[in-house]
Short mmCIF file of C-alpha atoms in Angstrom, two decimals:
data_model
loop_
_atom_site.label_atom_id
_atom_site.label_comp_id
_atom_site.label_asym_id
_atom_site.label_seq_id
_atom_site.Cartn_x
_atom_site.Cartn_y
_atom_site.Cartn_z
CA MET A 281 -1.41 -5.51 19.12
CA LYS A 282 -3.86 -2.90 20.31
CA ILE A 283 -3.77 0.89 20.42
CA SER A 284 -3.02 0.61 24.12
CA ASP A 285 0.25 -1.22 23.21
CA ILE A 286 1.83 1.83 21.57
CA LYS A 287 5.18 2.31 23.35
CA PRO A 288 6.02 5.50 25.29
CA GLU A 289 9.07 6.14 23.12
CA VAL A 290 6.79 6.13 20.05
CA TYR A 291 4.64 8.86 21.60
CA GLU A 292 7.88 10.88 22.13
CA MET A 293 8.84 10.34 18.46
CA ALA A 294 5.38 11.36 17.34
CA GLU A 295 5.59 14.57 19.33
CA ARG A 296 8.90 15.44 17.71
CA ALA A 297 7.52 14.55 14.27
CA MET A 298 4.48 16.76 14.69
CA LYS A 299 6.67 19.77 15.45
CA LYS A 300 8.39 19.34 12.08
CA ILE A 301 5.30 19.23 9.86
CA GLY A 302 3.01 22.11 10.80
CA ASN A 303 3.87 24.13 7.70
CA GLU A 304 3.22 21.16 5.47
CA PHE A 305 -0.25 20.81 6.84
CA GLU A 306 -1.00 24.43 5.97
CA LYS A 307 -0.07 23.76 2.35
CA ILE A 308 -2.27 20.65 2.26
CA ASP A 309 -5.21 22.54 3.70
CA ALA A 310 -4.86 25.22 1.05
CA VAL A 311 -5.05 22.65 -1.74
CA ALA A 312 -8.05 21.01 -0.13
CA MET A 313 -9.84 24.35 0.06
CA HIS A 314 -9.21 25.07 -3.65
CA ASN A 315 -10.44 21.61 -4.71
CA THR A 316 -13.47 21.68 -2.40
CA ARG A 317 -14.54 24.94 -4.10
CA LYS A 318 -14.11 23.37 -7.49
CA VAL A 319 -16.23 20.37 -6.56
CA MET A 320 -18.88 22.53 -4.85
CA GLU A 321 -19.18 24.75 -7.96
CA ALA A 322 -19.62 21.67 -10.18
CA PHE A 323 -22.42 20.36 -7.91
CA GLN A 324 -24.16 23.72 -7.99
CA ASP A 325 -23.71 24.33 -11.72
CA ASN A 326 -25.19 20.91 -12.53
CA ARG A 327 -28.13 21.32 -10.18
CA VAL A 328 -27.64 18.27 -7.98
CA SER A 329 -30.89 17.39 -6.20
CA ASP A 330 -32.33 14.52 -4.23
CA ALA A 331 -33.69 13.11 -7.46
CA CYS A 332 -30.06 12.39 -8.53
CA PHE A 333 -29.72 9.88 -5.68
CA ALA A 334 -32.45 7.49 -6.96
CA GLY A 335 -31.14 4.26 -8.42
CA THR A 336 -32.10 2.43 -11.54
CA THR A 337 -32.32 -1.29 -12.34
CA GLY A 338 -32.27 -3.37 -15.48
CA TYR A 339 -30.88 -1.46 -18.46
CA GLY A 340 -30.53 1.76 -16.45
CA TYR A 341 -32.07 4.05 -19.07
CA ASP A 342 -32.63 7.73 -18.14
CA ASP A 343 -30.57 7.60 -14.95
CA LEU A 344 -30.51 11.29 -13.92
CA GLY A 345 -27.88 10.69 -11.24
CA ARG A 346 -25.52 8.81 -13.54
CA GLU A 347 -25.84 11.44 -16.26
CA THR A 348 -25.34 14.31 -13.83
CA LEU A 349 -22.33 12.71 -12.18
CA ASP A 350 -20.65 12.32 -15.56
CA LYS A 351 -21.11 16.04 -16.20
CA ILE A 352 -19.73 16.94 -12.73
CA TYR A 353 -16.62 14.83 -13.17
CA ALA A 354 -16.02 16.41 -16.60
CA GLN A 355 -16.30 19.90 -15.08
CA VAL A 356 -14.08 19.05 -12.06
CA PHE A 357 -11.38 17.57 -14.32
CA GLY A 358 -11.79 20.20 -17.06
CA THR A 359 -12.66 17.73 -19.84
CA GLU A 360 -15.29 17.45 -22.56
CA ALA A 361 -16.82 14.29 -21.15
CA ALA A 362 -16.55 11.69 -18.39
CA LEU A 363 -17.71 8.17 -17.66
CA VAL A 364 -18.29 7.31 -13.97
CA ARG A 365 -19.53 3.77 -13.41
CA ILE A 366 -19.80 1.22 -10.65
CA GLY A 367 -19.38 -1.32 -13.43
CA PHE A 368 -15.63 -0.76 -13.42
CA VAL A 369 -14.36 -3.50 -11.15
CA ASN A 370 -11.13 -1.65 -10.29
CA GLY A 371 -8.73 1.03 -11.59
CA THR A 372 -7.10 -1.41 -13.94
CA HIS A 373 -10.42 -2.08 -15.61
CA ALA A 374 -10.98 1.69 -16.16
CA LEU A 375 -7.43 2.16 -17.39
CA THR A 376 -7.71 -0.80 -19.77
CA CYS A 377 -10.90 0.62 -21.30
CA ALA A 378 -9.13 3.98 -21.69
CA MET A 379 -6.16 2.28 -23.43
CA PHE A 380 -8.37 0.42 -25.84
CA ALA A 381 -10.10 3.75 -26.72
CA THR A 382 -6.77 5.15 -27.94
CA VAL A 383 -5.50 2.45 -30.31
CA LYS A 384 -6.43 -0.01 -33.06
CA PRO A 385 -4.70 -3.16 -34.40
CA GLY A 386 -1.29 -2.33 -35.86
CA ASP A 387 -0.75 0.66 -33.60
CA VAL A 388 1.91 1.05 -30.91
CA ILE A 389 1.17 2.20 -27.35
CA LEU A 390 4.19 3.86 -25.78
CA SER A 391 4.72 4.03 -22.02
CA VAL A 392 7.02 7.00 -21.19
CA THR A 393 7.28 6.26 -17.45
CA GLY A 394 8.93 2.87 -17.75
CA THR A 395 7.13 -0.43 -17.30
CA PRO A 396 3.55 0.14 -16.04
CA TYR A 397 2.06 -1.10 -12.78
CA ASP A 398 2.01 -4.89 -12.40
CA THR A 399 -1.70 -5.51 -13.15
CA LEU A 400 -1.59 -3.38 -16.32
CA ARG A 401 1.15 -5.57 -17.80
CA ASN A 402 -1.34 -8.38 -18.37
CA ALA A 403 -3.82 -5.98 -19.97
CA ILE A 404 -1.13 -4.73 -22.36
CA GLY A 405 0.32 -8.14 -23.02
CA ILE A 406 3.83 -7.65 -21.79
CA ALA A 407 3.29 -10.22 -19.03
CA GLY A 408 1.34 -13.45 -19.16
CA ASP A 409 -0.67 -14.51 -22.21
CA CYS A 410 -4.11 -13.20 -21.46
CA HIS A 411 -6.95 -13.51 -23.89
CA GLY A 412 -8.14 -10.06 -24.95
CA SER A 413 -4.99 -8.11 -24.13
CA LEU A 414 -3.77 -5.25 -26.42
CA LYS A 415 -1.14 -7.63 -27.74
CA PHE A 416 -3.83 -10.28 -28.47
CA TYR A 417 -5.54 -7.65 -30.73
CA GLY A 418 -2.33 -6.75 -32.54
CA VAL A 419 -1.35 -3.64 -30.63
CA ASP A 420 2.42 -3.41 -30.00
CA TYR A 421 4.17 -1.91 -26.97
CA ALA A 422 7.19 0.25 -26.47
CA GLU A 423 8.60 2.17 -23.53
CA VAL A 424 10.89 4.96 -22.47
CA THR A 425 12.36 4.66 -18.99
CA LEU A 426 12.63 7.54 -16.55
CA LYS A 427 15.96 9.05 -15.76
CA ALA A 428 17.93 8.03 -12.67
CA ASP A 429 16.40 10.94 -10.70
CA SER A 430 12.85 9.81 -11.68
CA SER A 431 12.41 12.75 -14.05
CA PRO A 432 10.99 12.14 -17.54
CA ASP A 433 13.47 11.66 -20.43
CA TYR A 434 11.90 14.38 -22.64
CA GLU A 435 14.50 13.87 -25.40
CA GLY A 436 13.88 10.13 -25.41
CA ILE A 437 10.12 10.64 -25.40
CA GLU A 438 10.29 12.92 -28.45
CA LYS A 439 12.40 10.36 -30.30
CA ALA A 440 10.13 7.40 -29.43
CA ALA A 441 6.86 9.24 -29.95
CA SER A 442 7.86 10.36 -33.44
CA GLU A 443 7.62 6.76 -34.71
CA LYS A 444 4.68 6.82 -37.09
CA ARG A 445 2.84 3.79 -35.59
CA VAL A 446 2.70 5.39 -32.10
CA ALA A 447 -0.97 6.19 -31.62
CA ALA A 448 -1.04 6.57 -27.86
CA VAL A 449 1.36 7.56 -25.11
CA MET A 450 0.75 6.36 -21.60
CA VAL A 451 1.88 8.22 -18.43
CA GLN A 452 1.74 6.69 -14.98
CA ARG A 453 1.49 9.53 -12.49
CA SER A 454 2.10 7.52 -9.32
CA ARG A 455 5.02 5.31 -8.47
CA GLY A 456 3.17 1.99 -8.39
CA TYR A 457 5.55 -0.61 -6.98
CA ASP A 458 8.62 1.20 -8.41
CA ASP A 459 11.37 2.85 -6.42
CA ARG A 460 10.72 6.28 -7.91
CA ARG A 461 8.76 9.43 -7.05
CA ALA A 462 5.36 10.41 -8.46
CA LEU A 463 5.37 12.78 -11.46
CA THR A 464 4.10 16.31 -10.90
CA VAL A 465 1.31 17.71 -13.09
CA ASP A 466 3.84 20.18 -14.48
CA GLU A 467 6.11 17.32 -15.61
CA ILE A 468 3.09 15.56 -17.18
CA GLY A 469 2.23 18.79 -19.01
CA ARG A 470 5.73 18.94 -20.42
CA ILE A 471 5.44 15.31 -21.53
CA CYS A 472 2.23 16.25 -23.34
CA ASP A 473 4.04 19.12 -25.09
CA SER A 474 6.93 16.88 -26.08
CA VAL A 475 4.61 14.28 -27.63
CA LYS A 476 2.43 16.72 -29.46
CA LYS A 477 5.49 18.49 -30.84
CA VAL A 478 6.58 15.41 -32.82
CA ASN A 479 3.24 13.50 -33.13
CA PRO A 480 0.21 15.81 -32.91
CA LYS A 481 -2.24 12.98 -33.51
CA ALA A 482 -0.99 10.78 -30.72
CA VAL A 483 -3.27 10.51 -27.71
CA VAL A 484 -1.74 11.15 -24.31
CA MET A 485 -3.41 8.97 -21.59
CA VAL A 486 -2.64 9.36 -17.95
CA ASP A 487 -3.07 6.77 -15.18
CA ASN A 488 -4.26 9.20 -12.52
CA CYS A 489 -4.64 6.71 -9.69
CA TYR A 490 -3.64 8.00 -6.29
CA GLY A 491 -3.07 11.52 -7.65
CA GLU A 492 -6.51 13.15 -7.77
CA PHE A 493 -6.90 16.31 -5.62
CA THR A 494 -3.29 16.24 -4.36
CA ASP A 495 -2.70 19.42 -6.40
CA VAL A 496 -4.84 22.32 -7.59
CA ILE A 497 -4.66 21.10 -11.19
CA GLU A 498 -5.00 17.69 -12.82
CA PRO A 499 -3.20 16.15 -15.84
CA SER A 500 -6.28 16.93 -17.94
CA ASN A 501 -5.68 20.64 -17.24
CA ALA A 502 -2.09 20.22 -18.51
CA GLY A 503 -2.70 18.70 -21.88
CA ALA A 504 -3.61 15.05 -21.31
CA ASP A 505 -6.30 13.80 -23.73
CA ILE A 506 -7.75 11.17 -21.39
CA ILE A 507 -7.28 10.20 -17.74
CA ALA A 508 -8.61 7.31 -15.66
CA GLY A 509 -8.74 6.17 -12.07
CA SER A 510 -10.50 4.22 -9.34
CA LEU A 511 -13.38 5.34 -7.13
CA ILE A 512 -12.07 3.33 -4.18
CA LYS A 513 -9.00 5.56 -4.23
CA ASN A 514 -8.99 9.35 -4.06
CA PRO A 515 -12.15 10.49 -5.90
CA GLY A 516 -14.46 8.13 -4.05
CA GLY A 517 -13.69 9.89 -0.74
CA GLY A 518 -13.77 6.64 1.19
CA ILE A 519 -17.54 6.38 0.58
CA ALA A 520 -17.94 5.07 -3.00
CA PRO A 521 -18.33 1.27 -2.66
CA THR A 522 -16.75 0.44 -6.00
CA GLY A 523 -16.18 1.72 -9.54
CA GLY A 524 -13.96 3.87 -11.63
CA TYR A 525 -13.94 6.89 -13.94
CA ILE A 526 -12.57 8.02 -17.29
CA ALA A 527 -12.47 11.67 -18.33
CA GLY A 528 -11.23 13.34 -21.45
CA LYS A 529 -12.10 14.21 -25.00
CA LYS A 530 -15.66 13.26 -25.87
CA GLU A 531 -14.76 10.92 -28.70
CA LEU A 532 -12.23 9.02 -26.58
CA VAL A 533 -14.62 8.72 -23.62
CA GLU A 534 -17.29 7.33 -25.95
CA CYS A 535 -14.87 4.79 -27.33
CA ALA A 536 -13.93 3.75 -23.78
CA ALA A 537 -17.61 3.30 -22.97
CA MET A 538 -17.99 0.97 -25.96
CA ARG A 539 -15.17 -1.12 -24.54
CA MET A 540 -16.68 -1.15 -21.09
CA THR A 541 -20.09 -2.35 -22.25
CA THR A 542 -20.45 -3.24 -25.95
CA PRO A 543 -20.29 -1.40 -29.30
CA GLY A 544 -23.53 0.39 -30.04
CA ILE A 545 -24.49 0.72 -26.38
CA GLY A 546 -21.54 2.38 -24.66
CA GLY A 547 -22.53 4.55 -21.73
CA GLU A 548 -26.24 4.64 -22.46
CA CYS A 549 -26.91 1.62 -20.31
CA GLY A 550 -25.84 0.60 -16.84
CA SER A 551 -28.09 0.58 -13.83
CA THR A 552 -26.79 2.24 -10.67
CA LEU A 553 -28.71 0.00 -8.19
CA GLY A 554 -29.14 2.73 -5.56
CA ASN A 555 -25.41 3.68 -5.37
CA ASN A 556 -25.68 7.20 -6.83
CA ARG A 557 -25.79 8.96 -3.46
CA LEU A 558 -22.60 7.25 -2.34
CA LEU A 559 -20.78 8.32 -5.52
CA PHE A 560 -21.96 11.93 -5.17
CA GLN A 561 -21.14 12.07 -1.48
CA GLY A 562 -17.81 10.40 -2.00
CA LEU A 563 -16.77 13.00 -4.58
CA PHE A 564 -18.00 15.82 -2.33
CA MET A 565 -15.81 14.45 0.49
CA ALA A 566 -12.85 13.64 -1.73
CA PRO A 567 -10.75 16.85 -1.43
CA HIS A 568 -10.98 16.74 2.37
CA THR A 569 -10.37 12.99 2.57
CA VAL A 570 -7.35 13.22 0.27
CA ALA A 571 -5.96 15.93 2.55
CA GLN A 572 -6.34 13.60 5.49
CA ALA A 573 -4.45 10.91 3.62
CA MET A 574 -1.69 13.34 2.63
CA LYS A 575 -1.29 14.50 6.27
CA THR A 576 -1.02 10.87 7.28
CA ALA A 577 1.73 10.32 4.64
CA VAL A 578 3.60 13.44 5.79
CA PHE A 579 3.47 12.25 9.39
CA CYS A 580 4.68 8.82 8.29
CA ALA A 581 7.66 10.35 6.56
CA ALA A 582 8.57 12.38 9.65
CA MET A 583 8.22 9.29 11.86
CA MET A 584 10.41 7.16 9.60
CA ASP A 585 12.94 10.02 9.70
CA GLU A 586 12.89 9.78 13.50
CA MET A 587 13.51 6.01 13.25
CA GLY A 588 16.38 6.40 10.83
CA LEU A 589 14.56 4.71 7.97
CA GLU A 590 14.65 5.94 4.39
CA SER A 591 11.34 6.97 2.93
CA SER A 592 10.03 8.95 -0.04
CA PRO A 593 8.82 11.63 -0.39
CA LYS A 594 10.51 13.41 2.56
CA TYR A 595 8.08 15.09 4.92
CA ASN A 596 8.78 18.50 3.36
CA GLU A 597 8.89 17.48 -0.31
CA LYS A 598 6.16 18.34 -2.85
CA ARG A 599 3.69 15.51 -3.34
CA SER A 600 1.79 14.40 -6.38
CA ASP A 601 0.10 11.34 -4.95
CA ILE A 602 -0.92 9.93 -1.55
CA ILE A 603 1.68 7.12 -1.44
CA GLN A 604 4.55 7.00 1.08
CA MET A 605 7.38 4.60 0.19
CA ILE A 606 9.38 3.15 3.08
CA ARG A 607 12.55 1.14 2.50
CA LEU A 608 12.46 -1.49 5.32
CA GLY A 609 15.50 -3.59 4.40
CA SER A 610 14.22 -7.02 5.39
CA GLU A 611 11.20 -9.31 5.00
CA GLU A 612 10.79 -9.39 8.80
CA ASN A 613 10.70 -5.59 9.07
CA MET A 614 8.21 -5.48 6.26
CA LYS A 615 5.94 -7.92 8.00
CA ARG A 616 6.19 -5.95 11.26
CA PHE A 617 5.38 -2.66 9.58
CA CYS A 618 2.32 -4.20 7.88
CA LEU A 619 1.27 -5.89 11.13
CA GLY A 620 1.31 -2.50 12.83
CA ILE A 621 -0.77 -0.83 10.11
CA GLN A 622 -3.25 -3.73 10.21
CA SER A 623 -3.44 -3.57 14.04
CA GLY A 624 -4.24 0.14 13.82
CA ALA A 625 -7.19 -0.41 11.54
CA PRO A 626 -10.85 -0.15 12.52
CA VAL A 627 -11.72 -3.38 10.66
CA ASP A 628 -9.91 -6.75 11.00
CA SER A 629 -7.36 -5.30 13.43
CA TYR A 630 -6.81 -8.79 14.86
CA VAL A 631 -5.63 -10.20 11.53
CA THR A 632 -1.91 -10.89 10.84
CA PRO A 633 -0.95 -10.03 7.22
CA GLU A 634 1.03 -12.68 5.40
CA PRO A 635 2.58 -12.64 1.89
CA TRP A 636 0.52 -14.45 -0.74
CA PRO A 637 0.60 -14.97 -4.55
CA MET A 638 -1.91 -12.23 -5.45
CA PRO A 639 -3.41 -12.45 -8.97
CA GLY A 640 -1.66 -10.12 -11.43
CA TYR A 641 1.69 -10.04 -9.60
CA ASN A 642 4.85 -12.00 -10.29
CA CYS A 643 5.94 -12.48 -6.64
CA PRO A 644 4.24 -12.80 -3.24
CA VAL A 645 2.59 -9.55 -2.04
CA ILE A 646 1.87 -8.55 1.54
CA MET A 647 -1.09 -6.37 2.15
CA ALA A 648 -2.34 -4.63 5.33
CA ALA A 649 -5.82 -3.17 4.94
CA GLY A 650 -8.44 -3.09 7.62
CA ALA A 651 -10.92 -1.23 5.47
CA PHE A 652 -14.63 -0.63 5.42
CA ILE A 653 -14.49 -1.15 1.64
CA GLN A 654 -12.47 -4.08 0.40
CA GLY A 655 -9.27 -2.98 -1.34
CA SER A 656 -9.89 0.73 -0.69
CA SER A 657 -6.61 2.54 -1.02
CA ILE A 658 -7.89 5.81 0.31
CA GLU A 659 -8.29 4.03 3.65
CA LEU A 660 -5.09 3.45 5.63
CA SER A 661 -3.25 0.52 4.06
CA ALA A 662 0.23 -0.69 3.29
CA ASP A 663 1.42 -3.24 0.82
CA GLY A 664 4.28 -4.27 -1.37
CA PRO A 665 5.98 -7.14 -3.19
CA VAL A 666 8.06 -9.23 -0.83
CA ARG A 667 11.37 -8.96 -2.63
CA GLU A 668 14.58 -6.95 -2.24
CA PRO A 669 14.97 -4.14 -1.23
CA TYR A 670 11.74 -4.80 0.77
CA ILE A 671 9.84 -1.60 0.19
CA ALA A 672 6.39 -0.99 1.67
CA TYR A 673 3.97 1.44 0.09
CA MET A 674 1.70 3.16 2.63
CA GLN A 675 -1.30 5.14 1.54
CA GLY A 676 -4.63 6.51 2.72
CA GLY A 677 -6.17 7.49 6.02
CA LEU A 678 -9.82 8.56 6.21
CA THR A 679 -8.95 10.81 9.14
CA PHE A 680 -5.54 12.09 10.13
CA GLU A 681 -6.12 11.11 13.76
CA SER A 682 -6.74 7.45 12.91
CA GLY A 683 -3.93 7.51 10.33
CA LYS A 684 -1.54 8.88 12.90
CA LEU A 685 -2.38 6.09 15.34
CA GLY A 686 -1.88 3.55 12.60
CA ILE A 687 1.62 4.85 11.85
CA MET A 688 2.42 4.81 15.56
CA MET A 689 1.26 1.20 15.75
CA ALA A 690 3.60 0.35 12.86
CA ALA A 691 6.52 2.10 14.60
CA SER A 692 5.78 0.16 17.82
CA ALA A 693 5.70 -3.18 15.94
CA MET A 694 9.08 -2.46 14.35
CA ILE A 695 10.69 -1.48 17.64
CA GLY A 696 9.66 -4.88 19.01
CA GLU A 697 9.95 -6.03 22.59
#
C-alpha cells in the first residue's frame, strides 16, 4: 500500500472526524504551551550553552552536558535529583534500576495497578526464572488489582500497603497491554496519599512511560518518590537515539545509579559519546512532539468511531498517556490495521508486519513501526499481543499530518478491496 491508495470513503470519514475534534486540539495545545514554558525555564535557569553539547569518552568524568541535563530533568519533573543516561537500553532497564533502589532482600514490592507490563514481570521474577531478578535477590511481590472501571482500589491499597514488609509500592501509569485506561495524575496522587497514610516509609515508584507531558503536572508533583521512563518515548521528543531517565528523591536516584553502573561509582561515570545535543534537543521538542502524538491518537479515536470500532480513550475523553487502544476483534483485522500503520510510515513502508515470539512476552506480538529510531514509541507505531480479544495499541506521531495519514492508511487496509 502507498499513500495514493487511500480510499475516497476514508477521506470522507477523515473530514467528518476532524469536525468532531477541534475543541480537543485546543486543550492539547494549551498543555503543550504550559510544558514548553516549563522546559524553557529549566534550560535558561541551568545556563545551557554550546559547551553542554560536547561529548565525552572513556570514563566520562566532568561531563558538563550530562550533569546539566540531570539538573534540567530534576527541575522539569520537580524532584531533588535525576539520572538521564544513554546507558539505559530501554524503559524496562530504567524502571528495573528504580525498583532495585527502593527495596532490599526480605522486602515486598507491591504493585497497585495489577500485574505490571510484560517485560517487567521478568525483572520482578513473577514470570520466567531470570538470574538477577528481584525474586532472585529475595524480594517478594504482591499486587492489588484495579477495579472493574479501571480506577484504583484505594481501600485495597491501604490494606495491602500496611503490611510491614512492604517497602515499595509500584504504580503503572499507562495501560501497557491491558484492557484498561491510563491513570490520571490526580489518581496517582491519591494512591500516594493512601500509601503514606498507612506506611509512611514506603517508597512510591511510578512507571511514567508514555505519560510525560500529557498533563501540566507529573506524578512526581503529586507525591511519587521516584519515577522512570524511556527517552525513545515522550521525553526524547523523537530525537534522542536511546536511553532512559530516573527522577526523584536524591537518595533513591543515587541508589538507582549504583544499580545501573556499580556500587561506589553510580552516576559519576558514563561517557556520552557526542549524544548530549540530541538529548537536550529532544527534551526541548518533547512537549510539542507529545502534543502531535496526542492529536494523532484523538484523530484515531474519532476515525475508529466512524468505522464502528470500539477504542479507548474516546476522542473527547481526558488522556493521561499517548496510547490509543483499538479492539479489532480478529487476528486478520489486527494484521490489516498494523499493515496500514506500517505502510503509512516514512521508513520501511514496504514491510509487512507479522506476529513473532518477541523476547519478554508470553505470546506472539505484532508490531508496526517504520521509525527513524528503532523501537521508538513516540513515532507512529502500533503493536499488541496476538490473542483474544485482538487489541492493537497505537501510539506516537512525530507530526500530526503524518500521523493522520498513517491512521487513514490503516482505515483503508481494514476496509479492504
